[in-house]
Tab-separated table of C-alpha atoms in Angstrom:
chain	number	residue	atom	x	y	z
A	1	MET	CA	-31.497	-36.333	12.770
A	2	ILE	CA	-31.812	-32.363	12.085
A	3	ASN	CA	-28.086	-32.358	13.535
A	4	LYS	CA	-26.501	-33.936	10.924
A	5	ALA	CA	-28.085	-32.400	7.939
A	6	TYR	CA	-27.053	-29.171	9.592
A	7	PHE	CA	-23.722	-30.582	10.201
A	8	PHE	CA	-23.379	-31.479	6.602
A	9	LEU	CA	-24.663	-27.466	5.141
A	10	PHE	CA	-22.494	-25.952	7.368
A	11	PHE	CA	-19.451	-27.515	5.923
A	12	LEU	CA	-20.506	-28.009	2.283
A	13	VAL	CA	-22.124	-24.368	2.296
A	14	PRO	CA	-18.354	-23.289	2.670
A	15	VAL	CA	-17.087	-25.097	-0.080
A	16	PHE	CA	-19.779	-24.346	-2.463
A	17	ASN	CA	-18.695	-20.266	-2.211
A	18	ILE	CA	-15.116	-21.152	-2.339
A	19	SER	CA	-15.456	-22.885	-5.686
A	20	TYR	CA	-17.891	-21.175	-7.167
A	21	GLY	CA	-15.810	-17.165	-6.260
A	22	GLN	CA	-12.844	-19.296	-8.231
A	23	SER	CA	-14.957	-20.281	-11.369
A	24	ASN	CA	-14.259	-16.921	-13.043
A	25	LEU	CA	-10.343	-18.610	-13.660
A	26	SER	CA	-9.304	-21.008	-15.527
A	27	GLU	CA	-7.370	-24.141	-13.934
A	28	SER	CA	-4.194	-23.121	-15.334
A	29	LYS	CA	-4.731	-18.978	-13.809
A	30	VAL	CA	-5.315	-20.745	-10.612
A	31	LYS	CA	-2.301	-23.015	-10.871
A	32	GLU	CA	-0.251	-19.256	-11.902
A	33	LEU	CA	-1.662	-17.578	-8.712
A	34	ILE	CA	-1.089	-20.362	-6.494
A	35	VAL	CA	2.900	-20.222	-7.490
A	36	LEU	CA	2.711	-16.499	-7.050
A	37	GLY	CA	1.318	-16.871	-3.662
A	38	ALA	CA	4.157	-19.241	-2.704
A	39	SER	CA	6.271	-16.787	-3.288
A	40	LEU	CA	5.146	-13.707	-1.481
A	41	GLU	CA	4.010	-15.877	1.362
A	42	GLY	CA	5.292	-13.875	4.371
A	43	THR	CA	5.247	-10.274	2.756
A	44	TYR	CA	2.076	-9.478	3.062
A	45	GLN	CA	-0.454	-9.965	5.714
A	46	ILE	CA	-3.858	-9.705	5.878
A	47	GLN	CA	-5.534	-8.000	8.502
A	48	MET	CA	-8.842	-8.242	10.114
A	49	ILE	CA	-10.224	-5.159	11.405
A	50	ASP	CA	-12.935	-5.431	14.576
A	51	THR	CA	-13.465	-8.539	13.926
A	52	ARG	CA	-12.495	-11.775	14.803
A	53	VAL	CA	-14.089	-13.826	11.412
A	54	LEU	CA	-11.575	-15.734	10.064
A	55	PRO	CA	-11.131	-14.031	6.628
A	56	ALA	CA	-12.276	-15.737	3.073
A	57	VAL	CA	-10.567	-13.977	-0.136
A	58	GLU	CA	-9.775	-14.751	-3.334
A	59	LEU	CA	-6.617	-15.824	-5.150
A	60	SER	CA	-6.949	-12.774	-6.882
A	61	ILE	CA	-5.284	-11.236	-4.418
A	62	TYR	CA	-1.937	-12.126	-5.027
A	63	SER	CA	-2.046	-10.959	-8.029
A	64	ILE	CA	-3.303	-7.375	-5.848
A	65	ILE	CA	0.033	-7.617	-3.611
A	66	GLN	CA	2.731	-7.754	-7.087
A	67	GLU	CA	0.770	-4.794	-8.589
A	68	GLN	CA	0.513	-2.717	-5.490
A	69	ARG	CA	4.234	-3.077	-3.782
A	70	SER	CA	5.805	-0.237	-3.455
A	71	SER	CA	9.680	-0.202	-3.744
A	72	LYS	CA	10.017	1.801	-0.563
A	73	ASN	CA	6.944	2.008	1.276
A	74	VAL	CA	4.225	0.045	3.521
A	75	VAL	CA	0.903	-0.338	1.124
A	76	TYR	CA	-2.501	-0.805	2.539
A	77	HIS	CA	-5.050	-2.278	0.311
A	78	TYR	CA	-8.423	-2.254	1.539
A	79	LEU	CA	-10.931	-5.624	0.884
A	80	ASN	CA	-13.963	-3.821	2.706
A	81	SER	CA	-14.199	-2.189	5.538
A	82	ASN	CA	-13.128	-5.239	8.562
A	83	THR	CA	-10.686	-6.558	5.513
A	84	ARG	CA	-7.074	-5.192	4.712
A	85	ILE	CA	-3.685	-6.447	3.017
A	86	MET	CA	-0.567	-4.837	4.251
A	87	ILE	CA	1.489	-5.080	1.499
A	88	LEU	CA	5.551	-4.553	2.709
A	89	SER	CA	8.039	-2.487	-0.070
A	90	PHE	CA	10.765	-4.355	-1.902
A	91	GLU	CA	13.164	-2.175	0.708
A	92	THR	CA	12.257	-3.970	4.018
A	93	ILE	CA	11.583	-7.581	2.441
A	94	GLU	CA	15.437	-7.057	0.763
A	95	THR	CA	16.550	-6.055	4.650
A	96	PRO	CA	18.847	-8.913	6.118
A	97	ASN	CA	17.068	-9.549	8.935
A	98	PHE	CA	13.664	-9.326	7.422
A	99	LYS	CA	11.007	-11.499	9.447
A	100	SER	CA	8.287	-13.124	7.915
A	101	LEU	CA	4.764	-11.650	9.428
A	102	ASP	CA	2.098	-14.086	10.007
A	103	ARG	CA	-0.878	-14.251	7.110
A	104	ILE	CA	-3.596	-13.293	9.562
A	105	ALA	CA	-3.706	-10.557	11.980
A	106	TYR	CA	-6.722	-9.457	13.932
A	107	ILE	CA	-6.070	-5.643	14.716
A	108	SER	CA	-8.472	-2.867	16.583
A	109	SER	CA	-9.703	0.393	14.529
A	110	LYS	CA	-7.990	2.271	17.379
A	111	ASN	CA	-4.552	1.553	16.751
A	112	ILE	CA	-5.178	2.290	12.502
A	113	GLU	CA	-3.037	5.555	11.873
A	114	HIS	CA	-4.577	6.908	9.332
A	115	GLU	CA	-3.068	5.955	5.873
């Protein structure tokens, strides 16, 4: 019986956390960000540095990606010390041989060049 209670809490706590994390957004803003996210898919990458944890990020990252995208340079926006967003430039995205990025990548800090 105790195992079932832990199992139930294990799945419920993240759901409550996600709901609470987005509670400051109106329903129309959430829909707007979801549409924006779909249009940005493949043009950014959430990079987890020196960790194998699954990222938990808010919908607001889509606004950050849109605002910080450069015309010529790749931009890195740090959410915290272990999570950053790599935002490809418009120039890169518009090339004929552009290939979409995986949404999440796990990288080592040893492989990071200083931006």
